[in-house]
Amino acid sequence: MTSIPTSTSVTESALIPAHISQVWHLIKLPLFHHWLSSLKSAEENKGTSSETDIVRWTFKDGTVQDVKQEEHSTIHHYITYSVITSEPHLSYTSVLSTIRCFEVTSGEHAGGTFVQWTGNFSSDADAGECWEKWFEVYRGFVGADERVFLGVIQDAKFKRREALADLSKAAQGKGQGKNE
C-alpha cells in the first residue's frame, strides 16, 4: 500500500452554548475522564516530573497513555499537552495537542464558547487507506470499528469531534459524557 501525502495537523472546533467559565473549568488533564466518553480514568502521576504535570489516561479500549502538560494559560484559556508514552505503542512518533476556548461576545451566540482543538503530529502519521473509506464512515455506512483503517489523521478528526460533543454535554449539564 502506498501512503498518501498529508498534512500532519488537525483542527476541529465547536460552538458550545455555555459560558466560558463552565467550559474552561473542565479543560484540565486530570478531569478529562469526567466528560470524555472514551476515557475510563485519569490519574495524576505525582513525582514523575518536578517541572510539569503528567497524567495517566486509561481508555475504555485498554489503551494507557501518559500525557504531559506542556503549556497552560488561565488568562488566554488554552492548554497544550503531549503524549509521552502509550501502551500499545502509537504508530507515529509524537503529537502535540492544544485546546483553546474563546468567549463569544456578540451575535446570536453571545455568552457561548468557541472551542478549537488542534493536533500537530510528527511526519510519520498517515492519512489512511483512502478518502472513500472516510466518507463511508462519515455517512454511517461502515461501523465505527473499521475506523482503524482511516489512519492517524482522519481518526484524530473523528476523536476530536466526538470529544467536543462530550465536552458540550458536560458544560451544559446534560450529562458527563461517559457518566450520563
Coordinates of N, CA and C in Angstrom, one line a residue, residues 48-164:
T48 N 6.5 12.3 39.1 CA 7.1 11.9 37.9 C 8.0 13.0 37.3
S49 N 7.6 14.3 37.4 CA 8.3 15.4 36.9 C 8.2 16.6 37.9
S50 N 9.2 17.2 38.2 CA 9.2 18.4 39.1 C 8.8 19.6 38.3
E51 N 8.9 19.6 37.0 CA 8.7 20.7 36.2 C 7.2 20.9 35.6
T52 N 6.5 19.8 35.5 CA 5.2 19.9 34.8 C 4.3 18.7 35.3
D53 N 3.0 18.8 35.0 CA 2.1 17.8 35.3 C 2.0 16.7 34.3
I54 N 2.0 15.5 34.8 CA 1.8 14.3 34.0 C 0.7 13.5 34.5
V55 N -0.2 13.2 33.6 CA -1.5 12.4 33.9 C -1.5 11.1 33.1
R56 N -1.9 10.1 33.8 CA -2.1 8.8 33.1 C -3.6 8.6 32.7
W57 N -3.8 8.5 31.4 CA -5.2 8.3 30.9 C -5.3 6.8 30.6
T58 N -6.4 6.2 31.1 CA -6.7 4.9 30.7 C -8.0 4.9 30.0
F59 N -8.0 4.4 28.7 CA -9.2 4.5 27.9 C -10.0 3.2 28.0
K60 N -11.2 3.3 27.6 CA -12.1 2.1 27.7 C -11.6 0.9 26.9
D61 N -10.9 1.2 25.8 CA -10.4 0.1 25.0 C -9.1 -0.5 25.5
G62 N -8.6 -0.1 26.7 CA -7.5 -0.6 27.3 C -6.2 0.2 27.1
T63 N -6.2 1.1 26.2 CA -5.0 1.9 25.9 C -4.7 2.8 27.1
V64 N -3.4 2.8 27.4 CA -2.9 3.6 28.6 C -1.9 4.6 28.0
Q65 N -2.1 5.9 28.3 CA -1.2 6.9 27.8 C -0.8 7.9 29.0
D66 N 0.5 8.2 29.0 CA 0.9 9.2 29.9 C 1.0 10.5 29.1
V67 N 0.3 11.5 29.6 CA 0.1 12.8 28.9 C 0.8 13.9 29.8
K68 N 1.6 14.7 29.1 CA 2.4 15.8 29.7 C 1.8 17.1 29.4
Q69 N 1.5 17.9 30.4 CA 1.0 19.3 30.2 C 2.2 20.1 29.8
E70 N 2.2 20.7 28.6 CA 3.3 21.5 28.1 C 3.1 23.0 28.3
E71 N 1.8 23.4 28.2 CA 1.5 24.8 28.5 C 0.1 24.9 29.0
H72 N -0.1 26.0 29.8 CA -1.4 26.2 30.4 C -1.6 27.7 30.6
S73 N -2.7 28.3 30.2 CA -2.9 29.7 30.4 C -4.4 29.9 30.9
T74 N -4.5 30.3 32.1 CA -5.9 30.7 32.5 C -6.3 32.0 32.1
I75 N -5.3 32.8 31.6 CA -5.6 34.2 31.1 C -6.1 34.0 29.7
H76 N -5.5 33.2 28.9 CA -5.8 33.1 27.5 C -6.7 31.8 27.2
H77 N -7.0 31.1 28.2 CA -7.8 29.9 28.1 C -7.4 28.9 27.1
Y78 N -6.2 28.4 27.3 CA -5.7 27.3 26.5 C -4.8 26.3 27.3
I79 N -4.8 25.1 26.8 CA -3.9 24.1 27.4 C -3.2 23.3 26.2
T80 N -2.0 23.0 26.4 CA -1.2 22.3 25.4 C -0.7 21.0 26.1
Y81 N -0.8 19.9 25.4 CA -0.3 18.7 26.0 C 0.3 17.7 25.0
S82 N 1.1 16.8 25.4 CA 1.7 15.8 24.5 C 1.5 14.4 25.1
V83 N 1.5 13.4 24.3 CA 1.5 12.0 24.7 C 3.0 11.6 24.8
I84 N 3.4 11.2 26.0 CA 4.8 10.9 26.2 C 5.1 9.4 26.2
T85 N 4.1 8.6 26.6 CA 4.1 7.1 26.5 C 2.8 6.6 26.2
S86 N 2.7 5.5 25.5 CA 1.4 4.8 25.2 C 1.6 3.3 25.1
E87 N 0.7 2.6 25.6 CA 0.6 1.2 25.5 C -0.8 0.8 25.1
P88 N -1.0 0.2 23.9 CA 0.0 -0.1 23.0 C 0.7 1.1 22.4
H89 N 1.9 0.9 21.8 CA 2.6 2.0 21.2 C 1.9 2.6 20.0
L90 N 2.1 3.9 19.9 CA 1.5 4.7 18.8 C 2.2 4.3 17.5
S91 N 1.4 4.5 16.4 CA 2.0 4.2 15.0 C 2.8 5.5 14.5
Y92 N 2.9 6.5 15.3 CA 3.6 7.7 14.9 C 4.5 8.1 16.1
T93 N 5.4 9.0 15.8 CA 6.4 9.4 16.9 C 5.9 10.3 17.9
S94 N 5.1 11.3 17.5 CA 4.6 12.3 18.5 C 3.4 13.1 18.1
V95 N 2.7 13.7 19.0 CA 1.6 14.6 18.8 C 1.6 15.6 19.9
L96 N 1.4 16.9 19.5 CA 1.2 18.0 20.4 C -0.2 18.6 20.2
S97 N -1.0 18.6 21.2 CA -2.4 19.0 21.1 C -2.7 20.2 21.9
T98 N -3.5 21.1 21.4 CA -3.9 22.3 22.1 C -5.4 22.5 22.0
I99 N -6.0 22.8 23.2 CA -7.4 23.1 23.3 C -7.5 24.6 23.7
R100 N -8.2 25.4 22.9 CA -8.3 26.8 23.2 C -9.8 27.2 23.3
C101 N -10.2 28.0 24.3 CA -11.5 28.4 24.5 C -11.6 29.9 24.2
F102 N -12.6 30.4 23.5 CA -12.8 31.8 23.2 C -14.2 32.1 23.6
E103 N -14.4 33.2 24.4 CA -15.7 33.7 24.7 C -16.4 34.3 23.5
V104 N -17.6 33.9 23.2 CA -18.4 34.6 22.1 C -19.0 35.8 22.7
T105 N -18.7 37.0 22.2 CA -19.1 38.2 22.9 C -20.2 39.0 22.2
S106 N -20.6 38.5 20.9 CA -21.7 39.2 20.3 C -22.4 38.3 19.3
G107 N -23.5 38.8 18.8 CA -24.3 37.9 17.9 C -25.2 37.0 18.6
E108 N -25.9 36.1 17.9 CA -26.9 35.3 18.5 C -26.3 34.2 19.4
H109 N -25.0 34.0 19.4 CA -24.4 33.0 20.2 C -23.6 33.7 21.4
A110 N -23.8 35.0 21.6 CA -23.1 35.7 22.7 C -23.3 34.9 24.0
G111 N -22.3 34.8 24.8 CA -22.4 34.1 26.0 C -22.0 32.7 25.9
G112 N -21.8 32.2 24.7 CA -21.3 30.8 24.4 C -19.8 30.8 24.4
T113 N -19.3 29.6 24.0 CA -17.8 29.4 24.0 C -17.5 28.7 22.7
F114 N -16.5 29.3 22.0 CA -16.0 28.7 20.8 C -14.7 27.9 21.2
V115 N -14.7 26.6 20.9 CA -13.6 25.8 21.4 C -12.9 25.2 20.1
Q116 N -11.6 25.4 20.1 CA -10.8 24.9 19.0 C -9.8 23.8 19.6
W117 N -9.7 22.6 18.9 CA -8.8 21.6 19.4 C -7.9 21.2 18.2
T118 N -6.6 21.4 18.4 CA -5.7 21.1 17.3 C -4.8 20.0 17.7
G119 N -4.2 19.3 16.7 CA -3.2 18.3 16.9 C -2.2 18.4 15.9
N120 N -0.9 18.5 16.3 CA 0.2 18.6 15.3 C 1.0 17.3 15.5
F121 N 0.9 16.5 14.5 CA 1.5 15.1 14.5 C 2.9 15.1 13.8
S122 N 3.8 14.2 14.2 CA 5.0 14.0 13.6 C 4.8 13.6 12.1
S123 N 5.7 13.7 11.3 CA 5.6 13.5 9.8 C 5.3 12.0 9.5
D124 N 5.5 11.1 10.4 CA 5.2 9.7 10.2 C 3.8 9.3 10.4
A125 N 2.9 10.3 10.8 CA 1.5 10.0 10.9 C 0.9 9.9 9.5
D126 N 0.0 8.9 9.3 CA -0.5 8.7 7.9 C -2.0 9.2 7.8
A127 N -2.4 9.5 6.6 CA -3.7 9.9 6.3 C -4.7 8.8 6.3
G128 N -4.2 7.6 5.9 CA -5.1 6.5 5.9 C -5.2 5.8 4.6
E129 N -6.1 4.8 4.5 CA -6.2 4.0 3.3 C -6.7 4.7 2.1
C130 N -7.8 5.4 2.3 CA -8.4 6.2 1.1 C -9.5 7.1 1.6
W131 N -9.7 8.1 0.9 CA -10.8 9.1 1.3 C -12.2 8.4 1.2
E132 N -12.3 7.5 0.2 CA -13.6 6.9 0.0 C -14.0 6.2 1.3
K133 N -13.1 5.5 2.0 CA -13.4 4.8 3.2 C -13.8 5.8 4.3
W134 N -13.2 7.0 4.3 CA -13.5 8.0 5.3 C -15.0 8.5 5.1
F135 N -15.3 8.7 3.8 CA -16.7 9.2 3.5 C -17.7 8.1 3.9
E136 N -17.4 6.8 3.7 CA -18.3 5.8 4.1 C -18.6 5.8 5.6
V137 N -17.5 6.0 6.4 CA -17.6 6.0 7.8 C -18.4 7.3 8.2
Y138 N -18.1 8.4 7.6 CA -18.7 9.6 7.9 C -20.2 9.6 7.7
R139 N -20.6 8.9 6.6 CA -22.0 8.8 6.3 C -22.7 7.7 7.1
G140 N -21.9 6.9 7.8 CA -22.5 5.9 8.7 C -22.7 4.5 8.0
F141 N -22.1 4.4 6.8 CA -22.2 3.1 6.1 C -21.3 2.0 6.6
V142 N -20.3 2.4 7.3 CA -19.3 1.5 7.8 C -19.3 1.6 9.3
G143 N -19.2 0.5 10.1 CA -19.2 0.6 11.5 C -18.0 1.3 12.1
A144 N -18.2 1.8 13.3 CA -17.1 2.5 13.9 C -15.8 1.7 14.2
D145 N -16.0 0.4 14.3 CA -14.9 -0.5 14.5 C -13.9 -0.5 13.3
E146 N -14.3 0.0 12.2 CA -13.5 0.0 11.0 C -12.7 1.3 10.9
R147 N -12.8 2.2 11.8 CA -12.1 3.4 11.8 C -10.6 3.3 11.8
V148 N -10.1 2.2 12.3 CA -8.7 1.9 12.3 C -8.1 2.0 10.9
F149 N -8.8 1.7 9.9 CA -8.3 1.8 8.5 C -8.2 3.2 8.0
L150 N -8.7 4.2 8.7 CA -8.7 5.5 8.3 C -7.3 6.2 8.4
G151 N -6.5 5.7 9.3 CA -5.2 6.3 9.6 C -5.3 7.3 10.7
V152 N -4.1 7.8 11.1 CA -4.0 8.6 12.2 C -4.7 10.0 12.1
I153 N -4.5 10.6 11.0 CA -5.1 12.0 10.8 C -6.6 12.0 10.8
Q154 N -7.2 11.1 10.0 CA -8.7 11.0 10.0 C -9.2 10.6 11.3
D155 N -8.6 9.6 11.9 CA -9.0 9.1 13.2 C -9.0 10.3 14.3
A156 N -8.0 11.1 14.2 CA -7.9 12.2 15.1 C -9.0 13.2 14.9
K157 N -9.4 13.4 13.7 CA -10.5 14.3 13.4 C -11.8 13.8 14.1
F158 N -12.1 12.5 13.9 CA -13.3 11.9 14.4 C -13.2 11.9 16.0
K159 N -12.1 11.6 16.6 CA -12.0 11.6 18.0 C -12.2 13.0 18.6
R160 N -11.7 14.0 17.9 CA -11.8 15.4 18.4 C -13.3 15.8 18.3
R161 N -14.0 15.4 17.2 CA -15.4 15.8 17.1 C -16.2 15.1 18.2
E162 N -16.0 13.9 18.4 CA -16.7 13.2 19.5 C -16.4 13.8 20.8
A163 N -15.1 14.1 21.1 CA -14.8 14.7 22.4 C -15.4 16.1 22.5
L164 N -15.5 16.9 21.5 CA -16.1 18.2 21.6 C -17.6 18.1 21.9

